Amino acid sequence: YMNLCEEITLDFSGVRHANSSFVNAFVSGLVEQHGRIALEKVIFKGANPVLRVLIEGAIELGLQKIEGRIDA
């Protein structure tokens, strides 16, 4: 869908908890697979402050992987 859609919304409304392993695999995987275009197209909606921190960390992890700063 990344190449087919202008915008992709991931709605975390109502999600109270998620572990870092899930968020890292999901979000950093998107960034690692699709590069910076994922950051331009994916909208993270309704994330509570704890989830927001996990999402931001996963984005950073994905960026580090594609930039070669850490092993994939």
Tab-separated table of C-alpha atoms in Angstrom, residues 1-8 34 41:
chain	number	residue	atom	x	y	z
A	1	TYR	CA	0.000	0.000	0.000
A	2	MET	CA	2.942	2.315	0.512
A	3	ASN	CA	3.280	2.878	-3.244
A	4	LEU	CA	-0.455	2.912	-3.907
A	5	CYS	CA	-1.644	5.346	-1.243
A	6	GLU	CA	-0.970	9.022	-0.818
A	7	GLU	CA	-1.379	8.715	2.948
A	8	ILE	CA	-1.660	5.809	5.378
A	34	HIS	CA	10.314	1.848	2.608
A	41	LYS	CA	3.092	8.925	4.078
